[in-house]
């Protein structure tokens, strides 16, 4: 008997800016990622203030899901997906973010996508804002630094809630909202990069700007969660955190305390606001240390309390260590850290830690006691075509298998786990580097870093493997 729920949401995850393409099709406006060039593990991707004709912008065509959605969703259905996580591109619906009437053509595109999911019995899980802020809002308002963004976000949500109320049940308000705690969040989540041209992850913003911008996102999220609960009781509203677990490198109590603070800042600060509806006790310490004076308006505290989420979702790729002693640096999803001698790393230096997933699931569930969902996990790797012309990605299968095994243990520990949507179920553009070469998919896409490729789709070995996993509800992982 499988330990997973009967209605476990097996599936895969994507984000509009990383796979749709059609960046200016049918009235769509430019978003922040549309201004980002390609890069690699060693060369940083840039954000530019205008489209430079001599540069390559990977989101512009990406893998052209915009024109391949029917074929791609049919492939997901063939694997047996119960759930498909995708995001809505804000600028398809409101090209500059400020319009009051939505762009009908943009709405129609997602109608077609959701209808296609329905035809195949696949439940959509929609991220409302996945690193896709209208660039016009960055240019004019410096993104979420400006409180007026709350209103624009509400308009956007009201429009998509009403349009898709019969097609979408599960919603996530912001992807990896906690990226706003760190510098690189400026380009990714907050859009606080007004007038900036340079390495996208290298922009420095003050902690004051970042945490204030995050506060605006918290209020925006709570407002639309409350609105959804009042108007669409059938909706399930979730948060999404980049869970970046860290371990103390030594048993020196100073390392343990440092690690606790790192976990508070990196993971719990945002989760606590969105799940518990108030800033946690340690927020005051963080504000003091960073010299932040948070501006709250009357009513903000009440709205945070009233707009708490129904379920908690997170991405999980790797773990790092922290220490007050010497240690060797390594990289990771959003955040680097100190190397762990017990773990191996991916080609991008992300340390692979399946057991950490069991640990994290227990920690989160113990704290919040609401259903959890792993909405990103996976191995970014270089896939080489073998002599027989196929992609034998056994390394990806090993990665996923070991993580599913640990999820199963967490479920046996008593964690209420709703589902699992591994990242980049079809190859897509990397968020951190803008590469195609960093592939996560069960489905290979013939699209390359230099922008060439005929966009044809091919199944990797992991495709049939995952199909079997889903068919057996996670029992047969061989
Ligand atoms: C998360 C993002 C995704 C995705 C993933 C993998 O931070 O939510 O958008 O891209 O990480 O990261 P990367 O593409 O950098 O390998």
Short mmCIF file of C-alpha atoms and ligand atoms in Angstrom, two decimals:
data_model
loop_
_atom_site.label_atom_id
_atom_site.label_comp_id
_atom_site.label_asym_id
_atom_site.label_seq_id
_atom_site.Cartn_x
_atom_site.Cartn_y
_atom_site.Cartn_z
CA UNK A 1 0.00 0.00 0.00
CA UNK A 2 1.31 3.39 -0.98
CA UNK A 3 1.99 5.78 1.87
CA UNK A 4 0.92 8.70 -0.33
CA UNK A 5 -2.66 9.98 -0.33
CA UNK A 6 -4.97 8.48 -2.94
CA UNK A 7 -5.43 11.93 -4.47
CA UNK A 8 -1.73 12.80 -4.30
CA UNK A 9 -0.96 15.53 -6.83
CA UNK A 10 1.87 14.07 -8.91
CA UNK A 11 2.96 16.38 -11.68
CA UNK A 12 5.54 18.89 -12.80
CA UNK A 13 6.30 22.60 -12.51
CA UNK A 14 7.13 25.46 -14.87
CA UNK A 15 7.06 29.26 -14.98
CA UNK A 16 5.68 31.36 -17.84
CA UNK A 17 8.77 33.49 -18.42
CA UNK A 18 11.01 30.44 -18.59
CA UNK A 19 9.05 28.41 -21.12
CA UNK A 20 6.23 30.27 -22.90
CA UNK A 21 8.10 32.46 -25.35
CA UNK A 22 5.69 34.63 -27.38
CA UNK A 23 7.05 37.51 -25.31
CA UNK A 24 5.34 40.20 -27.42
CA UNK A 25 2.56 38.10 -28.96
CA UNK A 26 -1.08 39.18 -28.94
CA UNK A 27 -0.59 42.37 -26.97
CA UNK A 28 1.74 41.06 -24.26
CA UNK A 29 3.96 43.69 -22.63
CA UNK A 30 7.59 43.22 -21.54
CA UNK A 31 8.22 41.82 -18.08
CA UNK A 32 11.41 42.06 -16.03
CA UNK A 33 12.77 38.70 -17.29
CA UNK A 34 12.15 39.82 -20.90
CA UNK A 35 14.90 42.38 -20.28
CA UNK A 36 17.38 39.68 -19.18
CA UNK A 37 20.10 38.30 -21.47
CA UNK A 38 21.50 34.79 -21.44
CA UNK A 39 24.45 33.78 -19.26
CA UNK A 40 26.06 30.59 -18.01
CA UNK A 41 27.47 29.02 -14.85
CA UNK A 42 30.51 31.29 -15.22
CA UNK A 43 29.18 34.31 -17.15
CA UNK A 44 26.39 36.24 -15.39
CA UNK A 45 23.17 37.02 -17.20
CA UNK A 46 22.45 40.75 -17.46
CA UNK A 47 19.39 42.88 -17.17
CA UNK A 48 19.26 45.76 -19.66
CA UNK A 49 17.08 48.85 -19.58
CA UNK A 50 16.15 48.45 -23.26
CA UNK A 51 16.27 45.53 -25.69
CA UNK A 52 19.80 45.55 -27.17
CA UNK A 53 19.85 44.19 -30.73
CA UNK A 54 23.26 42.53 -30.24
CA UNK A 55 22.11 40.49 -27.22
CA UNK A 56 20.13 37.28 -26.82
CA UNK A 57 17.07 37.34 -24.57
CA UNK A 58 16.15 33.71 -23.80
CA UNK A 59 12.63 34.37 -22.56
CA UNK A 60 11.58 35.82 -25.92
CA UNK A 61 11.19 32.46 -27.53
CA UNK A 62 12.11 30.13 -24.64
CA UNK A 63 10.72 26.71 -25.64
CA UNK A 64 7.64 28.27 -27.23
CA UNK A 65 5.03 26.63 -25.04
CA UNK A 66 2.85 29.44 -26.39
CA UNK A 67 2.48 27.48 -29.60
CA UNK A 68 3.24 23.96 -28.30
CA UNK A 69 0.96 23.83 -25.27
CA UNK A 70 -1.37 21.16 -26.66
CA UNK A 71 1.51 18.84 -27.53
CA UNK A 72 3.26 19.45 -24.20
CA UNK A 73 0.18 18.92 -22.05
CA UNK A 74 -0.55 15.72 -23.99
CA UNK A 75 2.94 14.51 -23.06
CA UNK A 76 2.35 15.39 -19.40
CA UNK A 77 -0.90 13.44 -19.59
CA UNK A 78 0.95 10.48 -21.07
CA UNK A 79 3.15 10.47 -17.96
CA UNK A 80 -0.04 10.45 -15.92
CA UNK A 81 0.24 13.94 -14.43
CA UNK A 82 -2.52 14.73 -11.96
CA UNK A 83 -1.31 18.29 -11.59
CA UNK A 84 0.55 20.87 -13.66
CA UNK A 85 2.13 23.90 -12.00
CA UNK A 86 2.40 26.88 -14.31
CA UNK A 87 2.33 30.61 -13.86
CA UNK A 88 0.29 33.29 -15.56
CA UNK A 89 2.37 35.93 -17.29
CA UNK A 90 1.09 39.15 -15.71
CA UNK A 91 1.97 41.17 -18.85
CA UNK A 92 -0.21 38.96 -21.06
CA UNK A 93 -3.20 40.10 -19.03
CA UNK A 94 -2.09 43.65 -18.14
CA UNK A 95 0.79 44.66 -20.45
CA UNK A 96 2.05 47.52 -18.27
CA UNK A 97 0.40 46.42 -15.04
CA UNK A 98 -1.66 49.62 -14.87
CA UNK A 99 -4.48 48.99 -17.33
CA UNK A 100 -7.94 48.56 -15.90
CA UNK A 101 -9.30 46.34 -18.69
CA UNK A 102 -7.53 43.03 -19.20
CA UNK A 103 -6.11 42.00 -22.56
CA UNK A 104 -8.67 39.55 -23.94
CA UNK A 105 -6.16 37.74 -26.14
CA UNK A 106 -3.96 37.04 -23.12
CA UNK A 107 -6.93 35.70 -21.15
CA UNK A 108 -7.90 33.47 -24.07
CA UNK A 109 -4.48 31.84 -24.13
CA UNK A 110 -4.85 30.57 -20.56
CA UNK A 111 -8.44 29.52 -21.26
CA UNK A 112 -7.03 27.23 -23.92
CA UNK A 113 -4.28 25.94 -21.63
CA UNK A 114 -6.67 25.21 -18.73
CA UNK A 115 -9.23 23.61 -21.04
CA UNK A 116 -6.51 21.38 -22.42
CA UNK A 117 -5.48 20.40 -18.88
CA UNK A 118 -9.09 19.61 -18.06
CA UNK A 119 -9.47 17.48 -21.17
CA UNK A 120 -6.58 15.36 -19.86
CA UNK A 121 -7.80 15.31 -16.26
CA UNK A 122 -4.90 17.47 -15.05
CA UNK A 123 -5.45 19.93 -12.20
CA UNK A 124 -3.68 23.25 -12.77
CA UNK A 125 -1.73 24.81 -9.89
CA UNK A 126 -1.24 28.46 -10.78
CA UNK A 127 1.51 30.74 -9.53
CA UNK A 128 0.12 34.24 -9.87
CA UNK A 129 3.48 35.98 -9.86
CA UNK A 130 6.58 33.96 -10.72
CA UNK A 131 9.40 36.49 -11.28
CA UNK A 132 7.29 38.13 -14.03
CA UNK A 133 6.65 41.70 -12.93
CA UNK A 134 5.61 44.06 -15.74
CA UNK A 135 8.81 45.95 -16.60
CA UNK A 136 6.77 49.15 -16.81
CA UNK A 137 6.12 48.87 -13.06
CA UNK A 138 9.86 48.64 -12.47
CA UNK A 139 10.56 51.63 -14.72
CA UNK A 140 7.90 53.82 -13.21
CA UNK A 141 7.62 52.73 -9.58
CA UNK A 142 10.81 50.75 -8.83
CA UNK A 143 8.65 47.65 -8.54
CA UNK A 144 7.41 46.51 -5.17
CA UNK A 145 9.32 49.28 -3.39
CA UNK A 146 6.19 51.32 -4.12
CA UNK A 147 3.07 50.57 -2.13
CA UNK A 148 0.86 51.31 -5.13
CA UNK A 149 1.88 47.94 -6.55
CA UNK A 150 -0.56 46.33 -4.11
CA UNK A 151 -3.48 47.82 -6.01
CA UNK A 152 -2.14 46.76 -9.41
CA UNK A 153 -1.63 43.22 -8.14
CA UNK A 154 -5.16 43.15 -6.72
CA UNK A 155 -6.61 44.22 -10.09
CA UNK A 156 -4.65 41.49 -11.80
CA UNK A 157 -5.80 38.85 -9.31
CA UNK A 158 -9.44 39.92 -9.44
CA UNK A 159 -9.39 39.62 -13.23
CA UNK A 160 -7.85 36.14 -13.34
CA UNK A 161 -9.88 34.82 -10.39
CA UNK A 162 -13.14 35.80 -12.06
CA UNK A 163 -12.11 34.53 -15.48
CA UNK A 164 -10.75 31.17 -14.33
CA UNK A 165 -12.95 30.53 -11.29
CA UNK A 166 -14.35 27.35 -12.80
CA UNK A 167 -11.02 26.14 -14.18
CA UNK A 168 -8.47 26.70 -11.42
CA UNK A 169 -8.76 25.70 -7.78
CA UNK A 170 -5.15 25.92 -6.48
CA UNK A 171 -3.34 29.28 -6.45
CA UNK A 172 0.06 30.45 -5.16
CA UNK A 173 0.34 34.19 -4.61
CA UNK A 174 4.10 34.70 -5.13
CA UNK A 175 6.86 32.34 -6.20
CA UNK A 176 9.70 32.01 -3.67
CA UNK A 177 8.62 35.17 -1.90
CA UNK A 178 11.61 34.90 0.45
CA UNK A 179 14.05 35.70 -2.37
CA UNK A 180 13.20 39.29 -1.45
CA UNK A 181 15.25 38.88 1.74
CA UNK A 182 18.45 38.87 -0.34
CA UNK A 183 20.08 41.13 -2.90
CA UNK A 184 19.29 39.06 -6.00
CA UNK A 185 15.58 39.28 -5.11
CA UNK A 186 15.69 42.76 -6.63
CA UNK A 187 15.51 41.40 -10.18
CA UNK A 188 13.71 38.14 -9.49
CA UNK A 189 10.78 38.80 -7.19
CA UNK A 190 10.73 42.47 -6.25
CA UNK A 191 11.48 44.22 -9.53
CA UNK A 192 13.35 46.92 -7.59
CA UNK A 193 15.90 47.46 -10.34
CA UNK A 194 14.70 50.75 -11.80
CA UNK A 195 17.24 52.13 -14.27
CA UNK A 196 19.74 49.38 -13.52
CA UNK A 197 21.73 47.72 -16.28
CA UNK A 198 24.28 45.06 -15.31
CA UNK A 199 24.61 41.53 -13.93
CA UNK A 200 21.10 40.54 -12.89
CA UNK A 201 22.09 38.85 -9.66
CA UNK A 202 24.69 41.51 -8.82
CA UNK A 203 22.40 44.43 -8.10
CA UNK A 204 22.67 45.87 -4.61
CA UNK A 205 19.55 47.23 -2.96
CA UNK A 206 19.33 48.36 0.64
CA UNK A 207 17.75 46.09 3.21
CA UNK A 208 15.34 48.96 3.86
CA UNK A 209 14.08 48.84 0.27
CA UNK A 210 13.93 45.05 0.14
CA UNK A 211 12.10 44.43 3.39
CA UNK A 212 9.70 47.28 2.74
CA UNK A 213 9.00 45.88 -0.74
CA UNK A 214 8.46 42.46 0.81
CA UNK A 215 6.02 43.97 3.27
CA UNK A 216 4.02 45.28 0.31
CA UNK A 217 4.01 41.78 -1.16
CA UNK A 218 2.81 40.30 2.15
CA UNK A 219 -0.05 42.79 2.29
CA UNK A 220 -0.90 42.18 -1.38
CA UNK A 221 -0.86 38.41 -0.83
CA UNK A 222 -3.04 38.62 2.28
CA UNK A 223 -5.52 40.93 0.55
CA UNK A 224 -6.07 38.60 -2.37
CA UNK A 225 -6.19 35.50 -0.16
CA UNK A 226 -8.91 37.15 1.89
CA UNK A 227 -10.72 38.26 -1.27
CA UNK A 228 -10.54 34.76 -2.71
CA UNK A 229 -11.88 33.20 0.50
CA UNK A 230 -14.81 35.62 0.49
CA UNK A 231 -15.70 35.36 -3.20
CA UNK A 232 -14.53 31.94 -4.28
CA UNK A 233 -14.80 29.51 -1.36
CA UNK A 234 -13.79 26.67 -3.67
CA UNK A 235 -10.26 28.12 -4.03
CA UNK A 236 -7.25 26.85 -2.11
CA UNK A 237 -4.70 29.60 -1.61
CA UNK A 238 -1.04 28.83 -0.94
CA UNK A 239 2.30 30.50 -0.27
CA UNK A 240 5.55 29.45 -1.96
CA UNK A 241 8.91 29.59 -0.19
CA UNK A 242 12.37 28.74 -1.54
CA UNK A 243 13.28 26.46 1.31
CA UNK A 244 17.00 26.90 1.86
CA UNK A 245 17.82 24.64 4.75
CA UNK A 246 21.18 25.12 6.40
CA UNK A 247 23.04 23.04 8.98
CA UNK A 248 25.52 24.19 11.61
CA UNK A 249 28.92 23.16 10.27
CA UNK A 250 30.16 22.22 13.75
CA UNK A 251 28.61 21.59 17.15
CA UNK A 252 30.08 24.85 18.39
CA UNK A 253 27.03 26.53 19.97
CA UNK A 254 28.00 29.69 18.12
CA UNK A 255 27.44 27.80 14.85
CA UNK A 256 24.09 26.50 16.09
CA UNK A 257 22.86 29.97 16.96
CA UNK A 258 24.14 31.38 13.69
CA UNK A 259 22.33 28.61 11.83
CA UNK A 260 19.13 29.30 13.72
CA UNK A 261 19.31 32.94 12.71
CA UNK A 262 19.99 32.01 9.11
CA UNK A 263 16.94 29.74 9.07
CA UNK A 264 14.83 32.49 10.62
CA UNK A 265 15.92 35.09 8.06
CA UNK A 266 15.98 32.83 5.04
CA UNK A 267 12.91 30.68 5.57
CA UNK A 268 10.72 31.36 8.60
CA UNK A 269 10.37 35.16 8.37
CA UNK A 270 8.25 34.98 5.22
CA UNK A 271 6.51 31.70 5.99
CA UNK A 272 5.45 32.90 9.43
CA UNK A 273 3.82 36.03 8.03
CA UNK A 274 1.94 34.15 5.34
CA UNK A 275 0.86 31.15 7.44
CA UNK A 276 0.51 32.62 10.92
CA UNK A 277 -0.56 36.09 9.82
CA UNK A 278 1.94 38.15 11.80
CA UNK A 279 5.64 38.96 11.86
CA UNK A 280 7.49 36.52 14.11
CA UNK A 281 9.22 37.51 17.36
CA UNK A 282 12.68 37.55 15.74
CA UNK A 283 11.64 40.08 13.09
CA UNK A 284 12.56 42.90 15.48
CA UNK A 285 16.10 41.54 15.79
CA UNK A 286 16.42 41.35 12.01
CA UNK A 287 15.11 44.89 11.47
CA UNK A 288 17.46 46.20 14.15
CA UNK A 289 20.52 44.43 12.76
CA UNK A 290 19.79 45.56 9.22
CA UNK A 291 18.80 49.08 10.23
CA UNK A 292 15.33 48.69 8.76
CA UNK A 293 12.41 50.86 9.77
CA UNK A 294 9.36 49.14 8.41
CA UNK A 295 6.53 51.45 7.43
CA UNK A 296 3.17 49.85 8.17
CA UNK A 297 -0.13 51.50 7.50
CA UNK A 298 -3.10 51.24 9.84
CA UNK A 299 -4.94 48.08 8.93
CA UNK A 300 -1.87 46.21 7.67
CA UNK A 301 -1.63 44.02 10.74
CA UNK A 302 -5.30 43.13 10.52
CA UNK A 303 -5.08 42.24 6.86
CA UNK A 304 -2.06 39.99 7.44
CA UNK A 305 -4.08 38.17 10.09
CA UNK A 306 -7.12 37.79 7.86
CA UNK A 307 -5.29 36.66 4.74
CA UNK A 308 -3.44 33.55 5.87
CA UNK A 309 -2.88 30.75 3.39
CA UNK A 310 -4.57 27.33 3.27
CA UNK A 311 -1.48 25.35 2.31
CA UNK A 312 2.26 25.79 2.28
CA UNK A 313 4.35 25.02 -0.78
CA UNK A 314 8.08 25.21 -1.29
CA UNK A 315 10.99 24.52 -3.58
CA UNK A 316 13.70 22.20 -2.37
CA UNK A 317 16.92 21.54 -4.28
CA UNK A 318 19.85 21.46 -1.89
CA UNK A 319 21.21 22.35 1.53
CA UNK A 320 24.27 24.24 2.76
CA UNK A 321 26.16 24.72 6.01
CA UNK A 322 26.88 27.82 8.03
CA UNK A 323 29.77 28.39 10.40
CA UNK A 324 31.61 30.96 12.45
CA UNK A 325 34.81 29.09 11.56
CA UNK A 326 36.66 28.65 8.28
CA UNK A 327 34.78 26.78 5.55
CA UNK A 328 34.81 26.30 1.81
CA UNK A 329 32.10 28.12 -0.15
CA UNK A 330 29.68 26.44 -2.54
CA UNK A 331 26.67 27.66 -4.52
CA UNK A 332 22.97 26.79 -4.38
CA UNK A 333 19.46 27.80 -5.36
CA UNK A 334 19.39 31.55 -4.73
CA UNK A 335 21.82 31.26 -1.86
CA UNK A 336 25.32 29.81 -1.56
CA UNK A 337 26.86 28.61 1.69
CA UNK A 338 29.52 26.44 3.20
CA UNK A 339 30.32 23.06 1.71
CA UNK A 340 29.09 19.94 3.48
CA UNK A 341 31.72 17.15 3.34
CA UNK A 342 28.98 14.48 3.47
CA UNK A 343 27.22 15.61 0.29
CA UNK A 344 27.93 15.51 -3.42
CA UNK A 345 27.04 18.46 -5.64
CA UNK A 346 25.49 18.97 -9.08
CA UNK A 347 27.51 20.43 -11.97
CA UNK A 348 26.33 23.84 -10.77
CA UNK A 349 27.62 23.24 -7.24
CA UNK A 350 24.18 22.65 -5.66
CA UNK A 351 24.64 20.04 -2.92
CA UNK A 352 22.34 17.05 -3.27
CA UNK A 353 20.64 16.15 0.01
CA UNK A 354 17.58 13.87 -0.16
CA UNK A 355 17.49 13.28 3.61
CA UNK A 356 17.34 17.01 4.07
CA UNK A 357 13.92 16.91 2.41
CA UNK A 358 12.56 14.61 5.11
CA UNK A 359 14.07 16.88 7.75
CA UNK A 360 12.60 19.99 6.16
CA UNK A 361 9.12 18.47 5.70
CA UNK A 362 9.05 17.59 9.38
CA UNK A 363 10.29 21.01 10.45
CA UNK A 364 7.76 22.89 8.35
CA UNK A 365 4.82 20.68 9.24
CA UNK A 366 5.70 20.75 12.92
CA UNK A 367 5.66 24.53 12.83
CA UNK A 368 2.54 25.19 10.75
CA UNK A 369 0.32 22.09 10.78
CA UNK A 370 -1.23 22.80 7.39
CA UNK A 371 -0.94 20.66 4.23
CA UNK A 372 2.41 20.89 2.45
CA UNK A 373 3.38 20.49 -1.16
CA UNK A 374 6.82 20.21 -2.77
CA UNK A 375 6.30 22.33 -5.88
CA UNK A 376 9.91 22.36 -7.11
CA UNK A 377 12.70 19.82 -6.84
CA UNK A 378 15.03 18.36 -9.40
CA UNK A 379 18.46 18.10 -10.90
CA UNK A 380 19.77 20.65 -13.38
CA UNK A 381 22.23 18.72 -15.52
CA UNK A 382 23.95 18.65 -18.92
CA UNK A 383 22.07 16.04 -20.97
CA UNK A 384 24.14 14.41 -23.73
CA UNK A 385 22.59 12.42 -26.54
CA UNK A 386 23.88 8.83 -26.45
CA UNK A 387 25.13 6.85 -29.43
CA UNK A 388 21.71 5.28 -29.81
CA UNK A 389 20.31 8.79 -30.23
CA UNK A 390 18.50 8.77 -26.85
CA UNK A 391 18.87 10.57 -23.53
CA UNK A 392 19.72 8.12 -20.74
CA UNK A 393 19.39 10.43 -17.75
CA UNK A 394 19.89 7.86 -14.99
CA UNK A 395 21.48 10.59 -12.79
CA UNK A 396 18.15 12.48 -12.85
CA UNK A 397 16.19 9.34 -11.99
CA UNK A 398 18.57 8.68 -9.06
CA UNK A 399 18.10 12.21 -7.78
CA UNK A 400 14.31 12.12 -7.99
CA UNK A 401 14.01 8.60 -6.62
CA UNK A 402 16.05 9.39 -3.54
CA UNK A 403 13.95 12.49 -2.86
CA UNK A 404 10.66 10.64 -3.29
CA UNK A 405 11.90 7.96 -0.88
CA UNK A 406 12.53 10.63 1.73
CA UNK A 407 9.13 12.21 1.08
CA UNK A 408 7.58 8.82 1.74
CA UNK A 409 9.42 8.62 5.07
CA UNK A 410 8.19 12.09 5.99
CA UNK A 411 4.62 11.00 5.22
CA UNK A 412 5.15 8.01 7.49
CA UNK A 413 6.48 10.44 10.10
CA UNK A 414 3.01 12.00 9.96
CA UNK A 415 3.50 14.93 7.59
CA UNK A 416 0.41 15.87 5.54
CA UNK A 417 1.83 16.05 2.02
CA UNK A 418 -0.51 16.97 -0.85
CA UNK A 419 1.68 16.56 -3.86
CA UNK A 420 4.94 16.78 -5.73
CA UNK A 421 5.66 18.75 -8.90
CA UNK A 422 9.35 18.42 -9.88
CA UNK A 423 10.82 21.52 -11.49
CA UNK A 424 11.15 21.96 -15.24
CA UNK A 425 9.24 18.82 -16.17
CA UNK A 426 10.01 19.90 -19.71
CA UNK A 427 13.41 21.53 -20.40
CA UNK A 428 13.22 25.29 -20.03
CA UNK A 429 15.36 28.40 -19.49
CA UNK A 430 17.28 28.55 -16.21
CA UNK A 431 16.19 31.34 -13.87
CA UNK A 432 19.61 32.01 -12.39
CA UNK A 433 21.77 31.80 -15.50
CA UNK A 434 19.42 32.12 -18.49
CA UNK A 435 20.87 28.92 -19.97
CA UNK A 436 19.13 26.12 -21.83
CA UNK A 437 22.06 23.79 -21.09
CA UNK A 438 20.96 23.41 -17.47
CA UNK A 439 18.17 20.92 -18.06
CA UNK A 440 15.67 19.47 -15.59
CA UNK A 441 13.10 17.87 -17.87
CA UNK A 442 11.58 14.46 -18.44
CA UNK A 443 11.12 15.87 -21.93
CA UNK A 444 14.10 17.08 -23.92
CA UNK A 445 13.64 20.22 -26.01
CA UNK A 446 15.89 20.84 -28.97
CA UNK A 447 16.74 24.41 -28.08
CA UNK A 448 20.25 25.58 -27.28
CA UNK A 449 22.11 28.37 -25.54
CA UNK A 450 22.81 30.26 -28.75
CA UNK A 451 19.09 30.41 -29.51
CA UNK A 452 19.19 27.73 -32.22
CA UNK A 453 17.19 24.48 -32.29
CA UNK A 454 14.00 23.29 -33.95
CA UNK A 455 12.09 23.12 -30.63
CA UNK A 456 11.16 19.48 -31.17
CA UNK A 457 10.38 17.44 -28.06
CA UNK A 458 11.85 14.01 -27.14
CA UNK A 459 11.31 11.72 -24.18
CA UNK A 460 14.27 11.03 -21.89
CA UNK A 461 14.54 7.77 -19.90
CA UNK A 462 13.16 9.61 -16.88
CA UNK A 463 9.88 10.06 -18.78
CA UNK A 464 8.91 6.38 -18.59
CA UNK A 465 10.34 6.05 -15.12
CA UNK A 466 8.20 8.90 -13.77
CA UNK A 467 5.17 7.51 -15.58
CA UNK A 468 5.58 4.28 -13.60
CA UNK A 469 6.08 6.17 -10.34
CA UNK A 470 2.80 8.01 -10.85
CA UNK A 471 0.94 4.89 -11.98
CA UNK A 472 1.92 3.13 -8.75
CA UNK A 473 1.34 6.21 -6.56
CA UNK A 474 5.03 6.29 -5.67
CA UNK A 475 5.36 2.61 -4.79
CA UNK A 476 7.48 1.43 -7.70
CA UNK A 477 10.57 3.61 -7.80
CA UNK A 478 12.87 1.10 -9.49
C1 LIG B 1 13.76 28.42 -8.45
C2 LIG B 1 12.78 29.13 -9.31
C3 LIG B 1 12.55 28.56 -10.65
C4 LIG B 1 13.64 27.71 -11.21
C5 LIG B 1 14.45 26.92 -10.20
C6 LIG B 1 15.71 26.32 -10.72
O1 LIG B 1 14.45 29.34 -7.71
O2 LIG B 1 11.52 29.25 -8.70
O3 LIG B 1 12.05 29.56 -11.46
O4 LIG B 1 14.32 28.25 -12.22
O5 LIG B 1 14.74 27.67 -9.08
O6 LIG B 1 16.71 27.28 -10.77
P1 LIG B 1 17.66 27.47 -11.99
O7 LIG B 1 16.78 27.71 -13.15
O8 LIG B 1 18.48 28.64 -11.64
O9 LIG B 1 18.44 26.22 -12.11
#
